[in-house]
Amino acid sequence: MKIQIIIDRRMVQVDDGTTVLNAARKAGIVIPTLCHHEALKPYGSCRLCMVEIVQNKRHRLVTSCTFPAGAGMEVFTETSRVKELRKKVVELLLARCPDDLLIQTMARHMGIESSRFRNKENKECILCGLCVRFCEEVVGANAIGLSNRGVECEVTTPFKASSDTCIGCGSCSYICPTGCIEMVEDKETPGMRKMNIGNLFFETCPNDYKCKDCNIDQQFIEETKNVIARFRNKFSNFAD
Ligand code: SF4
Ligand code: SF4
Ligand code: FES
């Protein structure tokens, strides 16, 4: 069923259940996002995509990447409340990751010169969770997760140990918007690759787990490769 909503005074017709973000994109209206990716389930954690909606005469701030468009809804993407909230999100990220180019660029676009929040530690990871969700939802390996809270929050493997479920596909590194996951050559063991997330290094297999003693399921590896290939063909542009 089709419904009509108004976004920034423009009438948009979308399928019932479409998120406000996708409805806006259909109308060519840009809403900034960080944790959203069209190949993954809506997550709603970064709060950058907030918009103001009016429904039944009630004004509300919602995350557009998770909120479904409803018939008769009116959406405003650039109100002063929305802009103030987005600025706060970027300032908090700037305090966490002052050297990150993506966050610096966003801050510049929003006219932010410095963060009003105190910089406790210079991190690279903006905690968008894209790598973790890609590894879980697309690769199916569940090799990494977000652990700890607040400023200590980080992406890591369980117990920060070498992962026996990571297949070394590099997808997490590929999707990371800040480039803080690297697949690097292991200089001590030629042919081996290591994955570098922050201070964590662990080895991944250069032989696609094909040695005869390997207990990794080959069918799983092949299926995962197919999923990644299909994903790459469908979404060749990762810029969100
Ligand atoms: S390289 Fe490992 S951690 Fe990264 S997406 Fe692939 S399986 Fe997951
Ligand atoms: S490592 Fe990269 S993709 Fe993963 S949560 Fe951090 S910024 Fe996002
Ligand atoms: S893009 Fe919507 S909450 Fe992150």
Short mmCIF file of C-alpha atoms and ligand atoms in Angstrom, two decimals:
data_model
loop_
_atom_site.label_atom_id
_atom_site.label_comp_id
_atom_site.label_asym_id
_atom_site.label_seq_id
_atom_site.Cartn_x
_atom_site.Cartn_y
_atom_site.Cartn_z
CA MET A 1 0.00 0.00 0.00
CA LYS A 2 1.22 3.50 -0.86
CA ILE A 3 1.07 6.37 1.61
CA GLN A 4 1.79 10.08 1.30
CA ILE A 5 3.89 12.14 3.68
CA ILE A 6 5.24 15.67 3.53
CA ILE A 7 8.97 16.19 3.97
CA ASP A 8 10.27 19.76 4.11
CA ARG A 9 7.00 20.86 2.47
CA ARG A 10 7.39 18.36 -0.38
CA MET A 11 4.79 15.65 -0.92
CA VAL A 12 6.37 12.17 -1.15
CA GLN A 13 4.64 8.91 -1.98
CA VAL A 14 6.21 5.76 -0.52
CA ASP A 15 5.30 2.19 0.37
CA ASP A 16 3.79 1.79 3.82
CA GLY A 17 6.57 0.80 6.22
CA THR A 18 9.32 2.76 4.45
CA THR A 19 11.56 4.55 6.92
CA VAL A 20 11.51 8.34 7.03
CA LEU A 21 15.16 8.30 5.93
CA ASN A 22 14.40 6.30 2.79
CA ALA A 23 11.37 8.46 2.04
CA ALA A 24 13.57 11.56 2.27
CA ARG A 25 16.19 9.98 0.03
CA LYS A 26 13.48 9.17 -2.50
CA ALA A 27 12.64 12.88 -2.55
CA GLY A 28 16.32 13.80 -2.95
CA ILE A 29 16.53 15.24 0.57
CA VAL A 30 19.84 14.54 2.31
CA ILE A 31 19.80 13.55 5.98
CA PRO A 32 23.24 12.87 7.46
CA THR A 33 23.85 9.35 8.82
CA LEU A 34 26.69 7.45 10.43
CA CYS A 35 25.48 4.09 11.67
CA HIS A 36 23.07 3.43 8.81
CA HIS A 37 23.85 1.24 5.81
CA GLU A 38 21.28 0.06 3.30
CA ALA A 39 22.62 -3.49 3.40
CA LEU A 40 22.13 -3.80 7.14
CA LYS A 41 19.17 -3.74 9.49
CA PRO A 42 18.33 -0.29 10.93
CA TYR A 43 20.31 0.26 14.11
CA GLY A 44 19.50 3.76 15.36
CA SER A 45 22.53 4.35 17.55
CA CYS A 46 24.40 7.44 16.33
CA ARG A 47 21.38 9.83 16.46
CA LEU A 48 22.78 11.90 13.61
CA CYS A 49 19.78 11.25 11.39
CA MET A 50 17.29 12.85 13.82
CA VAL A 51 14.38 14.72 12.25
CA GLU A 52 11.34 16.44 13.68
CA ILE A 53 7.97 14.90 12.84
CA VAL A 54 4.45 16.15 13.35
CA GLN A 55 1.80 13.48 13.73
CA ASN A 56 -1.66 14.05 15.20
CA LYS A 57 -0.53 17.62 16.00
CA ARG A 58 2.30 16.25 18.19
CA HIS A 59 5.90 17.30 17.52
CA ARG A 60 8.56 14.67 18.14
CA LEU A 61 12.24 14.10 17.43
CA VAL A 62 12.87 10.64 15.96
CA THR A 63 15.74 8.77 14.31
CA SER A 64 14.78 8.78 10.65
CA CYS A 65 16.69 5.57 9.87
CA THR A 66 14.44 3.51 12.14
CA PHE A 67 11.16 5.45 12.19
CA PRO A 68 8.47 4.31 9.71
CA ALA A 69 6.72 6.94 7.63
CA GLY A 70 3.01 7.15 8.46
CA ALA A 71 0.14 8.47 6.35
CA GLY A 72 -0.36 12.21 6.82
CA MET A 73 2.90 12.64 8.69
CA GLU A 74 4.86 15.85 8.24
CA VAL A 75 8.64 15.75 8.53
CA PHE A 76 11.12 18.61 9.01
CA THR A 77 14.78 17.78 8.51
CA GLU A 78 16.40 21.13 9.29
CA THR A 79 14.62 22.72 12.28
CA SER A 80 16.66 24.47 14.96
CA ARG A 81 16.02 21.57 17.39
CA VAL A 82 17.27 19.08 14.81
CA LYS A 83 20.35 21.15 13.96
CA GLU A 84 21.23 21.62 17.65
CA LEU A 85 20.93 17.91 18.31
CA ARG A 86 23.06 16.96 15.32
CA LYS A 87 25.68 19.47 16.40
CA LYS A 88 25.80 17.90 19.84
CA VAL A 89 26.28 14.43 18.31
CA VAL A 90 29.16 15.65 16.17
CA GLU A 91 30.73 17.60 19.05
CA LEU A 92 30.67 14.48 21.23
CA LEU A 93 32.33 12.50 18.44
CA LEU A 94 34.85 15.28 17.91
CA ALA A 95 35.75 15.07 21.60
CA ARG A 96 36.23 11.30 21.25
CA CYS A 97 38.00 11.31 17.86
CA PRO A 98 39.55 14.79 17.34
CA ASP A 99 41.87 13.55 14.56
CA ASP A 100 39.26 11.70 12.55
CA LEU A 101 38.86 13.20 9.07
CA LEU A 102 35.22 12.18 8.63
CA ILE A 103 34.18 13.80 11.91
CA GLN A 104 36.33 16.86 11.23
CA THR A 105 34.62 17.27 7.85
CA MET A 106 31.15 16.91 9.36
CA ALA A 107 32.05 19.42 12.07
CA ARG A 108 33.28 21.91 9.47
CA HIS A 109 30.04 21.54 7.49
CA MET A 110 28.07 22.31 10.63
CA GLY A 111 30.21 25.32 11.48
CA ILE A 112 31.70 23.64 14.57
CA GLU A 113 35.21 24.90 15.33
CA SER A 114 35.80 23.01 18.56
CA SER A 115 33.87 20.69 20.83
CA ARG A 116 32.35 22.00 24.05
CA PHE A 117 32.88 18.51 25.50
CA ARG A 118 36.15 17.55 27.11
CA ASN A 119 38.45 15.30 25.13
CA LYS A 120 39.23 12.34 27.39
CA GLU A 121 41.13 10.18 24.93
CA ASN A 122 41.98 10.32 21.26
CA LYS A 123 40.17 7.35 19.69
CA GLU A 124 39.72 6.38 16.04
CA CYS A 125 36.51 4.38 16.31
CA ILE A 126 33.27 6.36 16.19
CA LEU A 127 31.26 3.35 17.47
CA CYS A 128 28.95 3.21 14.46
CA GLY A 129 28.83 -0.59 14.79
CA LEU A 130 28.92 -1.12 11.01
CA CYS A 131 31.82 -3.58 11.19
CA VAL A 132 30.18 -5.65 13.93
CA ARG A 133 26.81 -5.78 12.18
CA PHE A 134 28.34 -6.55 8.79
CA CYS A 135 30.35 -9.40 10.28
CA GLU A 136 27.19 -10.73 11.93
CA GLU A 137 24.46 -10.02 9.35
CA VAL A 138 26.27 -10.43 6.03
CA VAL A 139 29.35 -12.56 6.74
CA GLY A 140 27.66 -14.55 9.48
CA ALA A 141 30.91 -14.95 11.41
CA ASN A 142 30.06 -13.00 14.58
CA ALA A 143 33.77 -12.57 15.17
CA ILE A 144 33.78 -9.07 16.66
CA GLY A 145 31.59 -7.03 18.98
CA LEU A 146 31.39 -3.77 20.89
CA SER A 147 32.55 -4.18 24.45
CA ASN A 148 32.74 -1.90 27.51
CA ARG A 149 30.79 1.30 27.99
CA GLY A 150 31.30 5.04 27.62
CA VAL A 151 34.79 6.20 26.66
CA GLU A 152 36.08 2.65 27.14
CA CYS A 153 33.71 1.25 24.48
CA GLU A 154 35.62 -0.47 21.67
CA VAL A 155 35.36 -3.04 18.90
CA THR A 156 37.12 -6.24 19.78
CA THR A 157 37.01 -10.03 19.62
CA PRO A 158 35.73 -12.00 22.61
CA PHE A 159 38.34 -11.77 25.40
CA LYS A 160 40.54 -9.80 22.97
CA ALA A 161 41.92 -13.12 21.79
CA SER A 162 42.67 -14.34 18.27
CA SER A 163 39.33 -15.21 16.77
CA ASP A 164 38.59 -18.73 15.61
CA THR A 165 35.48 -17.60 13.73
CA CYS A 166 37.03 -14.70 11.78
CA ILE A 167 37.57 -15.84 8.19
CA GLY A 168 39.84 -12.90 7.36
CA CYS A 169 37.51 -11.61 4.64
CA GLY A 170 38.35 -7.98 5.43
CA SER A 171 34.72 -6.86 5.13
CA CYS A 172 34.84 -5.08 8.48
CA SER A 173 37.84 -3.09 7.28
CA TYR A 174 36.10 -2.39 3.96
CA ILE A 175 32.93 -0.99 5.53
CA CYS A 176 34.55 1.01 8.36
CA PRO A 177 33.98 4.73 7.58
CA THR A 178 36.98 5.90 9.57
CA GLY A 179 39.56 3.37 8.40
CA CYS A 180 40.39 2.15 11.88
CA ILE A 181 40.37 -1.54 11.01
CA GLU A 182 43.28 -2.67 8.87
CA MET A 183 44.21 -5.98 7.29
CA VAL A 184 48.01 -5.96 7.28
CA GLU A 185 50.77 -8.34 6.22
CA ASP A 186 52.35 -10.20 9.10
CA LYS A 187 56.06 -9.41 8.68
CA GLU A 188 57.10 -12.27 10.98
CA THR A 189 55.11 -14.88 9.05
CA PRO A 190 55.18 -14.14 5.30
CA GLY A 191 51.86 -14.91 3.61
CA MET A 192 49.86 -14.41 6.81
CA ARG A 193 47.58 -11.46 7.31
CA LYS A 194 46.84 -9.79 10.60
CA MET A 195 43.83 -7.78 11.47
CA ASN A 196 44.45 -4.59 13.37
CA ILE A 197 41.65 -3.00 15.39
CA GLY A 198 43.08 -0.36 17.68
CA ASN A 199 45.71 -2.18 19.72
CA LEU A 200 44.43 -5.62 18.91
CA PHE A 201 46.25 -7.75 16.35
CA PHE A 202 45.24 -11.25 15.43
CA GLU A 203 46.13 -13.60 12.64
CA THR A 204 43.80 -14.70 9.87
CA CYS A 205 44.34 -17.58 7.49
CA PRO A 206 46.12 -16.97 4.14
CA ASN A 207 45.02 -20.38 2.77
CA ASP A 208 41.29 -19.81 3.06
CA TYR A 209 41.23 -22.48 5.77
CA LYS A 210 41.84 -25.20 3.19
CA CYS A 211 44.60 -27.17 4.94
CA LYS A 212 43.57 -30.75 5.66
CA ASP A 213 43.68 -30.41 9.46
CA CYS A 214 41.56 -27.28 9.52
CA ASN A 215 38.28 -27.66 11.39
CA ILE A 216 36.62 -24.59 9.83
CA ASP A 217 33.57 -25.54 7.76
CA GLN A 218 34.44 -25.13 4.05
CA GLN A 219 30.82 -24.78 3.02
CA PHE A 220 30.45 -21.89 5.45
CA ILE A 221 33.51 -20.17 3.91
CA GLU A 222 32.15 -20.60 0.37
CA GLU A 223 28.68 -19.35 1.29
CA THR A 224 30.18 -16.34 3.02
CA LYS A 225 32.28 -15.51 -0.02
CA ASN A 226 29.18 -15.66 -2.20
CA VAL A 227 27.29 -13.36 0.15
CA ILE A 228 30.13 -10.85 0.12
CA ALA A 229 30.44 -11.01 -3.67
CA ARG A 230 26.71 -10.41 -4.06
CA PHE A 231 26.89 -7.57 -1.55
CA ARG A 232 29.79 -5.92 -3.36
CA ASN A 233 28.01 -6.12 -6.69
CA LYS A 234 24.85 -4.64 -5.30
CA PHE A 235 26.41 -1.93 -3.18
CA SER A 236 29.57 -0.93 -4.98
CA ASN A 237 29.47 2.53 -3.42
CA PHE A 238 29.90 2.40 0.34
CA ALA A 239 29.70 6.16 0.77
CA ASP A 240 26.57 6.68 2.80
S1 SF4 B 1 37.59 -10.10 8.64
FE1 SF4 B 1 36.82 -11.33 10.36
S2 SF4 B 1 35.97 -9.85 11.79
FE2 SF4 B 1 36.14 -8.81 9.78
S3 SF4 B 1 34.13 -9.13 8.78
FE3 SF4 B 1 35.48 -10.79 8.09
S4 SF4 B 1 35.05 -12.44 9.54
FE4 SF4 B 1 34.27 -10.57 10.50
S1 SF4 B 2 35.73 0.07 13.87
FE1 SF4 B 2 34.94 1.39 12.21
S2 SF4 B 2 33.08 0.36 11.49
FE2 SF4 B 2 33.59 -0.53 13.48
S3 SF4 B 2 32.41 0.65 14.98
FE3 SF4 B 2 34.43 1.61 14.83
S4 SF4 B 2 34.21 3.22 13.25
FE4 SF4 B 2 32.44 1.85 13.05
S1 FES B 3 21.93 6.90 11.06
FE1 FES B 3 20.09 6.89 12.19
S2 FES B 3 20.72 6.67 14.23
FE2 FES B 3 22.56 6.50 13.08
#
